[in-house]
Amino acid sequence: MAKVKGLQCLRCDALYPADHYADDCPVCRPVVRSNLVVAYEQPIALRKPDAAGAKLSTGLWRYGDVLPVSEADAVSLGEGGSPLHHLRNAGDQLGLTQLYGKDESGNPTWSFKDRLACMAVSVAKQMGARTIVSSSSGNAGAAAAAYAAKAGIPCVVFTFGWAAGPMVTQMRACGAKVVSVPEKEDRWRFMEHAVRQYGWYPTSPFFGPAVGSNPYGIEGYKTLAYETVEQLGWRVPDWCILPVCYGDALIGMWRGFGEMLAAGWIDRMPKMVAAEVYGSIGQAIDNDLEAPPAMPKTFDTVSGSIGAVQGTFQALQIVRKSQGRAVTISNEDTMRWQQLLASREGRYLEPASAGGLVAVEHLAKAGVIKSDDVVVSLLTASGLKDPAVTAATQGDTLQVPSDMPTATRMLEAAGIFPII
C-alpha cells in the first residue's frame, strides 16, 4: 500500500485534501475543468514481483504496493490478472506481427470497470460512506453494484432508458436501486444532488462537463500497465490503444507506466491512442485547444459505453504527452471488427472493445503503426453485456423441420451440409 498525501490537480498541480474526491480543481475551473489524481508520499516502496522477498499476490493485488488501499482492507472480488492474448489472426489481417489484446471480459462483472470499482468502493468503506452512487450506461454501474454489495453498502445507479437490459438486470441482481431518467444529462443532476445534499459517495462522473471518475477508482487502472509489461516479459508496448469515454483507463495506465519508469523497471513510455466516437479529443488536437470541445451527436453509436460527445482534459493531456493519437471510429467499422474478433480470434467482446481495433487498423493503414511494433489494445468487456447490438446484425436463425430429407435439402442450400 502507498501512503496517500492528498489529491492533486492534473493541470496546475495544486494539492487538496484526501477527501476532495467529489470535486474538480476550483483554481482551474474557470478556464478548464480538470480532474484530480491521487498524490502519494514519496518514495513509494515499489517491489518487482520477481524480486527476492516480494509478495506474490494474484490479480490486481500483485501490484498492491502502488495502490491507496491495503489488500487486507480491500473490497475484492478477485479482479485483475487478465490475460494478454496474441491476436495473430487479427494481426495477419493488418500486417502486424505483435498485436495483443488485454482481455478484461473475465473480471468478476465481465468488464475492466471492476478495477475502478474495487478501488473506489474500498476507499469508500474506509471513509465510512453510507451510500455508493454511480451514473452509468452499464459496465460502471454493474461494477459499482457488485462491489457495494460485497462491502455491505447500499448502492444507487442512475441510468437512462436505452441502457443495455442485461447490465441493468446485473445491477439489480446485486441489490442496487436502479433509477432510469429521460436524458443522459439528467443522471448527473440527480446524482450531484445526492452527493452534495446527502453525502453519497460517487464512483463515476456526476457533473458536466465531465472531468473523469473517482480519483481513487482510477488508481485501479494502473495495474493494467503493470500486468501488460510483465506479460510482455518486462517489455514496454510501442502503442496502447484504448476505447475512450472520459479517459479514466487511459490516464490510469499512463500513471502505471510512469511509476515503472521512475522505478527503473522500464526505459521508455508507450504512445497512447484514444479510440473515440464523436471526435472531441481529435478536434482539440487538430485545433490546438486546451480542452476537448462538445461535438454534435450526428448519429447513435453502437458503443454506448464510450458514447460521450465531449472528451476530458485528462484524456487529451495523456494523448499529447505520449505523442499518441486520437482516432474517430464508425459504427460500421466497429461492428465489422466485433465480428472479426469473434470469428477469427474466438473472442466475443462488446462493441467498444472492437473500437480499439478500428483505431489500430486506421493507424496501421496510414503507416503510423509499423508492422513490427508491439501493439496492445484494451478489450474492455464481454459481448454478453449487450448482445442485442450484435443480434441486430445477424438476421434470423435458420430453422429446419424434423423431416430429414427436407431439412437436408435446406441445409445443403444454405451451404451448411456439403452437396454430394
XYZ file of N, CA and C in Angstrom, residues 200-328:
387
model
N -23.623 11.155 -0.457
C -23.360 9.877 -1.100
C -21.987 9.884 -1.754
N -21.400 8.698 -1.869
C -20.034 8.558 -2.385
C -20.077 8.213 -3.871
N -19.579 9.105 -4.753
C -19.656 8.856 -6.195
C -18.474 8.040 -6.712
N -18.769 7.072 -7.559
C -17.693 6.319 -8.207
C -17.485 6.766 -9.650
N -18.437 7.518 -10.213
C -18.385 7.932 -11.616
C -18.557 9.449 -11.705
N -18.387 10.032 -12.902
C -18.633 11.468 -13.063
C -20.078 11.809 -12.704
N -20.274 13.024 -12.176
C -21.637 13.410 -11.823
C -21.902 14.901 -12.049
N -21.031 15.568 -12.776
C -21.301 16.936 -13.187
C -20.666 17.155 -14.551
N -21.141 18.165 -15.260
C -20.643 18.396 -16.608
C -20.037 19.773 -16.762
N -19.080 19.929 -17.683
C -18.505 18.816 -18.443
C -17.712 17.881 -17.538
N -17.777 16.604 -17.852
C -17.134 15.591 -17.008
C -15.620 15.763 -17.001
N -15.017 15.488 -15.846
C -13.554 15.550 -15.742
C -12.945 14.162 -15.594
N -13.766 13.169 -15.321
C -13.275 11.821 -15.074
C -13.964 11.239 -13.857
N -13.693 9.980 -13.587
C -14.343 9.287 -12.480
C -13.603 9.523 -11.165
N -14.052 8.830 -10.143
C -13.465 8.928 -8.810
C -11.945 8.734 -8.874
N -11.151 9.675 -8.344
C -9.690 9.573 -8.475
C -9.105 8.323 -7.823
N -9.708 7.851 -6.745
C -9.209 6.618 -6.130
C -9.517 5.419 -7.029
N -10.674 5.442 -7.658
C -11.019 4.363 -8.574
C -10.055 4.264 -9.739
N -9.652 5.425 -10.286
C -8.744 5.447 -11.435
C -7.423 4.750 -11.114
N -7.014 4.773 -9.847
C -5.765 4.116 -9.458
C -5.786 2.623 -9.772
N -6.964 2.023 -9.776
C -7.053 0.601 -10.102
C -6.600 0.288 -11.513
N -6.751 1.254 -12.400
C -6.349 1.044 -13.796
C -4.837 1.045 -13.986
N -4.086 1.546 -13.009
C -2.622 1.488 -13.124
C -2.144 0.050 -13.289
N -2.868 -0.874 -12.667
C -2.420 -2.264 -12.695
C -2.495 -2.857 -14.096
N -3.305 -2.272 -14.980
C -3.316 -2.723 -16.373
C -1.936 -2.562 -17.007
N -1.279 -1.451 -16.696
C 0.058 -1.205 -17.243
C 1.071 -2.185 -16.658
N 1.029 -2.380 -15.345
C 1.964 -3.296 -14.700
C 1.813 -4.714 -15.256
N 0.577 -5.175 -15.343
C 0.344 -6.528 -15.844
C 0.813 -6.677 -17.290
N 0.512 -5.679 -18.104
C 0.885 -5.744 -19.521
C 2.393 -5.856 -19.688
N 3.136 -5.030 -18.988
C 4.597 -5.052 -19.098
C 5.150 -6.398 -18.618
N 4.631 -6.895 -17.516
C 5.108 -8.197 -17.033
C 4.761 -9.304 -18.017
N 3.548 -9.272 -18.571
C 3.130 -10.307 -19.510
C 3.904 -10.265 -20.822
N 4.464 -9.105 -21.138
C 5.313 -8.974 -22.331
C 6.776 -9.266 -22.017
N 7.044 -9.855 -20.852
C 8.421 -10.162 -20.474
C 9.193 -8.916 -20.100
N 8.511 -7.975 -19.423
C 9.082 -6.706 -18.983
C 9.502 -5.830 -20.158
N 8.724 -5.946 -21.242
C 8.883 -5.040 -22.383
C 7.753 -4.010 -22.365
N 8.046 -2.841 -22.886
C 7.038 -1.783 -22.992
C 6.406 -1.851 -24.379
N 5.086 -1.851 -24.476
C 4.490 -1.802 -25.814
C 4.812 -0.477 -26.493
N 4.880 -0.497 -27.807
C 5.072 0.753 -28.540
C 3.796 1.585 -28.542
N 2.665 0.894 -28.580
C 1.359 1.559 -28.647
C 0.388 0.884 -27.686
N -0.385 1.702 -26.962
C -1.519 1.210 -26.181
C -2.775 1.886 -26.725
N -3.732 1.087 -27.146
C -4.956 1.611 -27.755
C -6.121 1.342 -26.820
N -6.872 2.387 -26.482
C -7.990 2.244 -25.557
C -9.250 2.881 -26.124
N -10.396 2.201 -26.016
C -11.664 2.878 -26.271
C -11.866 3.917 -25.167
N -12.211 5.145 -25.537
C -12.195 6.233 -24.555
C -13.542 6.941 -24.486
N -14.048 7.063 -23.263
C -15.193 7.919 -22.987
C -14.679 9.146 -22.231
N -14.309 8.947 -20.960
C -13.731 10.042 -20.173
C -12.232 9.884 -19.943
N -11.655 8.792 -20.417
C -10.207 8.624 -20.362
C -9.669 8.137 -19.042
N -10.512 7.511 -18.209
C -10.053 7.032 -16.902
C -8.972 5.959 -17.024
N -9.215 4.961 -17.874
C -8.214 3.900 -18.042
C -6.987 4.423 -18.761
N -7.179 5.398 -19.628
C -6.058 5.993 -20.357
C -5.060 6.620 -19.387
N -5.570 7.459 -18.484
C -4.648 8.106 -17.533
C -4.168 7.108 -16.481
N -5.023 6.138 -16.121
C -4.599 5.140 -15.150
C -3.413 4.337 -15.656
N -3.492 3.859 -16.896
C -2.375 3.119 -17.469
C -1.137 4.001 -17.589
N -1.311 5.234 -18.003
C -0.182 6.159 -18.143
C 0.539 6.353 -16.811
N -0.232 6.488 -15.731
C 0.362 6.628 -14.398
C 1.130 5.363 -14.009
N 0.588 4.210 -14.369
C 1.292 2.963 -14.077
C 2.614 2.870 -14.810
N 2.605 3.198 -16.104
C 3.857 3.193 -16.869
C 4.847 4.199 -16.266
N 4.346 5.352 -15.855
C 5.211 6.377 -15.278
C 5.879 5.922 -13.989
N 5.143 5.203 -13.160
C 5.724 4.686 -11.920
C 6.812 3.652 -12.212
N 6.579 2.810 -13.204
C 7.601 1.822 -13.565
C 8.840 2.492 -14.146
N 8.640 3.560 -14.912
C 9.780 4.297 -15.461
C 10.597 4.923 -14.335
N 9.914 5.526 -13.364
C 10.603 6.150 -12.233
C 11.353 5.124 -11.388
N 10.828 3.906 -11.326
C 11.467 2.843 -10.544
C 12.590 2.153 -11.303
N 12.749 2.487 -12.589
C 13.800 1.868 -13.379
C 13.423 0.513 -13.945
N 12.148 0.154 -13.896
C 11.713 -1.133 -14.432
C 11.640 -1.091 -15.955
N 11.316 0.072 -16.511
C 11.231 0.248 -17.959
C 12.052 1.477 -18.339
N 12.375 1.603 -19.623
C 13.242 2.699 -20.033
C 12.557 3.713 -20.950
N 11.262 3.537 -21.175
C 10.533 4.482 -22.025
C 9.041 4.344 -21.771
N 8.277 5.265 -22.321
C 6.821 5.245 -22.198
C 6.197 4.891 -23.553
N 5.029 4.270 -23.547
C 4.364 3.958 -24.823
C 3.600 5.166 -25.355
N 3.201 5.092 -26.597
C 2.280 6.064 -27.171
C 0.862 5.589 -26.878
N 0.007 6.515 -26.452
C -1.357 6.185 -26.062
C -2.333 6.670 -27.127
N -3.266 5.790 -27.494
C -4.239 6.105 -28.539
C -5.646 6.073 -27.953
N -6.415 7.125 -28.223
C -7.807 7.193 -27.802
C -8.710 6.891 -28.985
N -9.459 5.796 -28.913
C -10.474 5.490 -29.915
C -11.775 6.093 -29.413
N -12.295 7.086 -30.120
C -13.474 7.813 -29.653
C -14.549 7.847 -30.730
N -15.778 8.111 -30.312
C -16.914 8.031 -31.227
C -17.149 9.331 -31.979
N -17.132 10.456 -31.264
C -17.550 11.712 -31.896
C -16.403 12.680 -32.186
N -15.173 12.303 -31.858
C -14.013 13.061 -32.310
C -13.631 14.270 -31.497
N -14.045 14.336 -30.233
C -13.775 15.512 -29.404
C -12.288 15.710 -29.126
N -11.600 14.644 -28.760
C -10.166 14.752 -28.446
C -9.379 15.080 -29.714
N -9.727 14.418 -30.802
C -9.070 14.701 -32.072
C -9.268 16.148 -32.511
N -10.450 16.690 -32.282
C -10.727 18.083 -32.624
C -9.838 19.024 -31.830
N -9.643 18.723 -30.542
C -8.786 19.555 -29.697
C -7.339 19.505 -30.169
N -6.891 18.319 -30.577
C -5.514 18.178 -31.062
C -5.335 18.930 -32.381
N -6.268 18.732 -33.288
C -6.164 19.364 -34.610
C -6.189 20.882 -34.540
N -6.898 21.419 -33.537
C -7.060 22.872 -33.446
C -6.309 23.489 -32.274
N -5.403 22.707 -31.666
C -4.552 23.194 -30.575
C -5.375 23.811 -29.445
N -6.436 23.122 -29.042
C -7.290 23.593 -27.956
C -6.796 23.041 -26.623
N -7.051 23.773 -25.545
C -6.611 23.306 -24.236
C -7.551 22.259 -23.653
N -8.781 22.236 -24.109
C -9.754 21.259 -23.624
C -10.581 20.743 -24.795
N -11.016 19.500 -24.736
C -11.839 18.949 -25.821
C -13.198 19.648 -25.880
N -13.662 19.998 -27.054
C -14.967 20.651 -27.181
C -16.106 19.634 -27.215
N -17.315 20.107 -26.942
C -18.502 19.274 -27.143
C -18.774 19.177 -28.636
N -19.034 17.975 -29.112
C -19.256 17.735 -30.530
C -20.737 17.452 -30.793
N -21.198 17.722 -31.990
C -22.585 17.372 -32.312
C -22.768 15.860 -32.348
N -23.893 15.402 -31.842
C -24.197 13.970 -31.891
C -24.867 13.683 -33.225
N -24.079 13.314 -34.203
C -24.572 13.164 -35.573
C -25.180 11.791 -35.850
N -24.981 10.829 -34.932
C -25.563 9.501 -35.094
C -25.602 8.820 -33.736
N -26.394 7.776 -33.622
C -26.453 6.971 -32.398
C -25.403 5.872 -32.491
N -24.494 5.866 -31.525
C -23.398 4.903 -31.565
C -23.809 3.537 -31.045
N -23.196 2.492 -31.599
C -23.379 1.137 -31.075
C -22.507 0.910 -29.846
N -21.546 1.810 -29.632
C -20.624 1.699 -28.497
C -21.095 2.616 -27.376
N -22.198 2.234 -26.739
C -22.803 3.100 -25.734
C -21.880 3.460 -24.590
N -20.955 2.562 -24.228
C -20.081 2.817 -23.074
C -19.043 3.898 -23.340
N -18.850 4.272 -24.620
C -17.918 5.356 -24.928
C -18.619 6.441 -25.753
N -19.902 6.598 -25.511
C -20.698 7.486 -26.342
C -20.740 8.933 -25.918
N -19.735 9.441 -25.208
C -19.720 10.848 -24.796
C -19.412 11.747 -25.981
N -20.103 12.878 -26.055
C -19.848 13.827 -27.147
C -18.704 14.783 -26.809
N -18.253 14.772 -25.548
C -17.156 15.649 -25.138
C -16.126 14.857 -24.344
N -14.868 14.945 -24.764
C -13.787 14.285 -24.044
C -13.384 15.070 -22.806
N -12.344 14.617 -22.140
C -11.883 15.250 -20.907
C -10.470 15.809 -21.063
N -10.146 16.730 -20.168
C -8.794 17.291 -20.144
C -7.773 16.191 -19.899
N -8.103 15.239 -19.009
C -7.131 14.192 -18.673
C -6.812 13.318 -19.884
N -7.824 12.982 -20.679
C -7.578 12.152 -21.859
C -6.733 12.902 -22.885
N -7.073 14.156 -23.122
C -6.318 14.981 -24.077
C -4.874 15.136 -23.625
N -4.669 15.383 -22.350
C -3.321 15.585 -21.827
C -2.434 14.361 -22.054
N -2.995 13.161 -21.818
C -2.185 11.950 -21.946
C -1.883 11.642 -23.410
N -2.844 11.829 -24.294
C -2.580 11.623 -25.719
C -1.463 12.558 -26.177
N -1.507 13.801 -25.734
C -0.466 14.763 -26.117
C 0.883 14.416 -25.499
N 0.910 14.119 -24.209
C 2.167 13.811 -23.526
C 2.860 12.601 -24.141
N 2.075 11.639 -24.567
C 2.639 10.394 -25.082
C 2.975 10.461 -26.569
N 2.639 11.607 -27.208
C 2.776 11.729 -28.660
C 1.952 10.648 -29.371
N 0.762 10.425 -28.808
C -0.130 9.412 -29.345
C -1.085 9.964 -30.383
N -2.241 9.365 -30.486
C -3.222 9.735 -31.499
C -4.627 9.623 -30.916
N -5.564 10.351 -31.540
C -6.993 10.167 -31.292
C -7.625 9.768 -32.620
N -8.392 8.682 -32.616
C -8.986 8.159 -33.845
C -10.494 8.067 -33.657
N -11.222 8.657 -34.590
C -12.684 8.591 -34.561
C -13.144 7.315 -35.253
